[in-house]
Amino acid sequence: MIPNLEQTFRWFGPSDPVTLRAITQTGAKGIVTALHHIPCGEVWSNEEIKNRLSTVEEAGLRWSVVESVNIHEEIKTGGPNRDKYIENYIATLKNLGNAGIKTVCYNFMPVLDWTRTDLHYSLPNGATALRFDLTALAAFDIYLLERENAAADYSETVQKAAKTYINDLNSDQKKNLTDTILAGLPGTDEVFTIIQFREHLKKYSDTDAGKLKNNLAYFLQSIIPYAQEAGIRMCIHPDDPPFPILGLPRIVCTENDLKFVVDACPSPYNGITFCTGSLGANPKNDLPKMVETLGKHIHFLHLRNVQREPNGSFYEAEHLAGSNDMYAIMRNIINEQLMRAHVSREDIAIPMRPDHGHMLLDDFRYNTYPGYSAIGRLKGLAELRGLEMGIKRSILNEQS
Ligand code: DNO
């Protein structure tokens, strides 16, 4: 019998309204957290790491994954201080390794992390979901950000729809759209102003996708030997949404992009976070097949679904509904576990978390981080573990 996937829940730290006590009731045994209060680029000290570790362990949980040790913009743009920030990154990895934390997630998205245009999209049953609407993004880009040549990035149909869209918004709605798109790092309340964001865009004026890829390879070649020494599995998170936005390149969107990452510095410690929601927003990504081809590099699973719409918009669907076949994805993950068992790999219980959840029932009483409600995620986790158990039992019976 192979071990189950390790069920984890994201926790944003002591200020998260979803408490560790509540998380223990979901059935999750692992915590995914980060020291969100330490500014990006600074070293996480042994003391800070130990404090967080004791808080998690005192609640009877395990700190399974760090999500994320974020990457300073100087590293992404290949700026003059990148080596200093890489040194700091390595120091943080060493300290995490000393504390026994062995999986670290990160992303290489320029300036913004994941991006949505609506955090309260109403579903017919009264629940709410996160949504990315291409028309709303175009309206922001062309009329509020006023980025040079922005219109050229959208089809004529989208440009027209964007004009109508912006004309219908009052000033509060415009501010809300701006704040939603320009939200900074997860786990912080930081929101860029349009002026700050334009400054960031300038820094990318000579960093196209090719350069960004080179900078990612440089970063990996610099840090992976140290991650390996510390026993830390690095796992890049794909870009969300998986295409360039607001004139910024995005380079971790497809199977080939992920191959580029693992080939840039081949090592069992250079792997990926397989995020079905992010990758699944691109209809060209065949997720079950990607689990087959990239399976051995998967160190962490984000399981959720999206409902795609024809023009590139999408909203977050229930975990087992939506455009991606969660059954086929889970089946291939379990096959990957069987292969790992066959070659006696230690990491069969891959950590997984229900990524995001709807706002449901009492979730509306709490001011949780967007996507990180308690009940919505609990529902997702419960469905996913049921799916896992059902598939596993049937595969193992078939084999015996
Ligand atoms: C969104 C998350 C992402 C993810 C980072 C990983 O909910 O999945 O913000 O944490 O991109 O570095």
PDB file of N, CA and C and ligand atoms in Angstrom, residues 10 67-68 70 105-107 109 113-114 186 237-238 240 275 278 302 304 353 355-356 370 372, ligand 1:
ATOM      1  N   ARG A  10      -3.109  25.903   3.565  1.00  0.00           N
ATOM      2  CA  ARG A  10      -2.282  27.106   3.670  1.00  0.00           C
ATOM      3  C   ARG A  10      -2.702  27.929   4.883  1.00  0.00           C
ATOM      4  N   GLU A  67       5.546  28.290   1.413  1.00  0.00           N
ATOM      5  CA  GLU A  67       4.982  28.954   0.232  1.00  0.00           C
ATOM      6  C   GLU A  67       4.757  30.393   0.619  1.00  0.00           C
ATOM      7  N   SER A  68       5.596  31.215   0.130  1.00  0.00           N
ATOM      8  CA  SER A  68       6.748  31.080  -0.740  1.00  0.00           C
ATOM      9  C   SER A  68       7.940  31.794  -0.100  1.00  0.00           C
ATOM     10  N   ASN A  70       9.791  34.385  -1.592  1.00  0.00           N
ATOM     11  CA  ASN A  70       9.620  35.176  -2.821  1.00  0.00           C
ATOM     12  C   ASN A  70      10.953  35.664  -3.370  1.00  0.00           C
ATOM     13  N   CYS A 105       8.332  26.460  -2.132  1.00  0.00           N
ATOM     14  CA  CYS A 105       7.639  26.893  -3.346  1.00  0.00           C
ATOM     15  C   CYS A 105       8.022  28.355  -3.629  1.00  0.00           C
ATOM     16  N   TYR A 106       8.077  28.703  -4.875  1.00  0.00           N
ATOM     17  CA  TYR A 106       8.364  30.087  -5.280  1.00  0.00           C
ATOM     18  C   TYR A 106       7.776  30.300  -6.661  1.00  0.00           C
ATOM     19  N   ASN A 107       7.770  31.532  -7.112  1.00  0.00           N
ATOM     20  CA  ASN A 107       7.317  31.767  -8.493  1.00  0.00           C
ATOM     21  C   ASN A 107       8.231  32.784  -9.137  1.00  0.00           C
ATOM     22  N   MET A 109       6.986  35.217 -11.409  1.00  0.00           N
ATOM     23  CA  MET A 109       6.114  36.151 -12.128  1.00  0.00           C
ATOM     24  C   MET A 109       6.612  37.575 -11.888  1.00  0.00           C
ATOM     25  N   ASP A 113       1.905  38.780  -8.385  1.00  0.00           N
ATOM     26  CA  ASP A 113       1.733  37.339  -8.211  1.00  0.00           C
ATOM     27  C   ASP A 113       0.463  36.981  -8.981  1.00  0.00           C
ATOM     28  N   TRP A 114      -0.371  36.108  -8.484  1.00  0.00           N
ATOM     29  CA  TRP A 114      -1.581  35.721  -9.212  1.00  0.00           C
ATOM     30  C   TRP A 114      -2.513  36.929  -9.358  1.00  0.00           C
ATOM     31  N   PRO A 186       0.761  37.777  -1.839  1.00  0.00           N
ATOM     32  CA  PRO A 186      -0.197  37.098  -0.965  1.00  0.00           C
ATOM     33  C   PRO A 186       0.281  37.156   0.491  1.00  0.00           C
ATOM     34  N   HIS A 237       6.166  27.594  -8.906  1.00  0.00           N
ATOM     35  CA  HIS A 237       4.721  27.679  -9.134  1.00  0.00           C
ATOM     36  C   HIS A 237       4.489  28.278 -10.521  1.00  0.00           C
ATOM     37  N   PRO A 238       3.569  27.706 -11.293  1.00  0.00           N
ATOM     38  CA  PRO A 238       3.320  28.289 -12.617  1.00  0.00           C
ATOM     39  C   PRO A 238       2.679  29.671 -12.519  1.00  0.00           C
ATOM     40  N   ASP A 240       0.030  32.637 -13.046  1.00  0.00           N
ATOM     41  CA  ASP A 240      -1.428  32.617 -12.937  1.00  0.00           C
ATOM     42  C   ASP A 240      -1.966  34.017 -13.178  1.00  0.00           C
ATOM     43  N   CYS A 275       0.198  23.193 -10.241  1.00  0.00           N
ATOM     44  CA  CYS A 275      -1.015  23.930  -9.852  1.00  0.00           C
ATOM     45  C   CYS A 275      -2.035  23.771 -10.973  1.00  0.00           C
ATOM     46  N   SER A 278      -3.853  27.115 -12.078  1.00  0.00           N
ATOM     47  CA  SER A 278      -3.092  28.054 -12.907  1.00  0.00           C
ATOM     48  C   SER A 278      -2.913  27.478 -14.307  1.00  0.00           C
ATOM     49  N   HIS A 302      -1.075  21.768  -6.064  1.00  0.00           N
ATOM     50  CA  HIS A 302      -2.177  22.691  -5.788  1.00  0.00           C
ATOM     51  C   HIS A 302      -3.345  22.192  -6.604  1.00  0.00           C
ATOM     52  N   ARG A 304      -7.108  22.512  -7.756  1.00  0.00           N
ATOM     53  CA  ARG A 304      -8.371  23.259  -7.877  1.00  0.00           C
ATOM     54  C   ARG A 304      -8.738  23.308  -9.339  1.00  0.00           C
ATOM     55  N   ARG A 353      -2.476  20.606  -1.489  1.00  0.00           N
ATOM     56  CA  ARG A 353      -3.453  21.417  -0.767  1.00  0.00           C
ATOM     57  C   ARG A 353      -4.603  21.769  -1.695  1.00  0.00           C
ATOM     58  N   ASP A 355      -6.362  24.191  -3.384  1.00  0.00           N
ATOM     59  CA  ASP A 355      -5.930  25.556  -3.653  1.00  0.00           C
ATOM     60  C   ASP A 355      -7.181  26.406  -3.798  1.00  0.00           C
ATOM     61  N   HIS A 356      -7.290  27.399  -3.015  1.00  0.00           N
ATOM     62  CA  HIS A 356      -8.455  28.298  -3.014  1.00  0.00           C
ATOM     63  C   HIS A 356      -9.731  27.519  -2.688  1.00  0.00           C
ATOM     64  N   PRO A 370      -8.183  36.545   0.002  1.00  0.00           N
ATOM     65  CA  PRO A 370      -8.993  36.107  -1.148  1.00  0.00           C
ATOM     66  C   PRO A 370      -8.636  34.678  -1.571  1.00  0.00           C
ATOM     67  N   TYR A 372      -8.934  32.089   0.323  1.00  0.00           N
ATOM     68  CA  TYR A 372      -8.503  31.243   1.442  1.00  0.00           C
ATOM     69  C   TYR A 372      -9.523  31.173   2.580  1.00  0.00           C
TER      70      TYR A 372
HETATM   71  C1  DNO B   1      -2.361  31.822  -4.947  1.00  0.00           C
HETATM   72  C2  DNO B   1      -1.125  31.075  -4.826  1.00  0.00           C
HETATM   73  C3  DNO B   1       0.059  31.835  -5.373  1.00  0.00           C
HETATM   74  C4  DNO B   1       1.327  31.125  -4.989  1.00  0.00           C
HETATM   75  C5  DNO B   1       2.583  31.762  -5.435  1.00  0.00           C
HETATM   76  C6  DNO B   1       3.711  30.802  -5.279  1.00  0.00           C
HETATM   77  O1  DNO B   1      -3.272  31.578  -4.248  1.00  0.00           O
HETATM   78  O2  DNO B   1      -1.224  29.813  -5.341  1.00  0.00           O
HETATM   79  O3  DNO B   1       0.076  33.105  -4.827  1.00  0.00           O
HETATM   80  O4  DNO B   1       1.418  31.087  -3.606  1.00  0.00           O
HETATM   81  O5  DNO B   1       2.512  32.195  -6.725  1.00  0.00           O
HETATM   82  O6  DNO B   1       4.908  31.473  -5.167  1.00  0.00           O
END
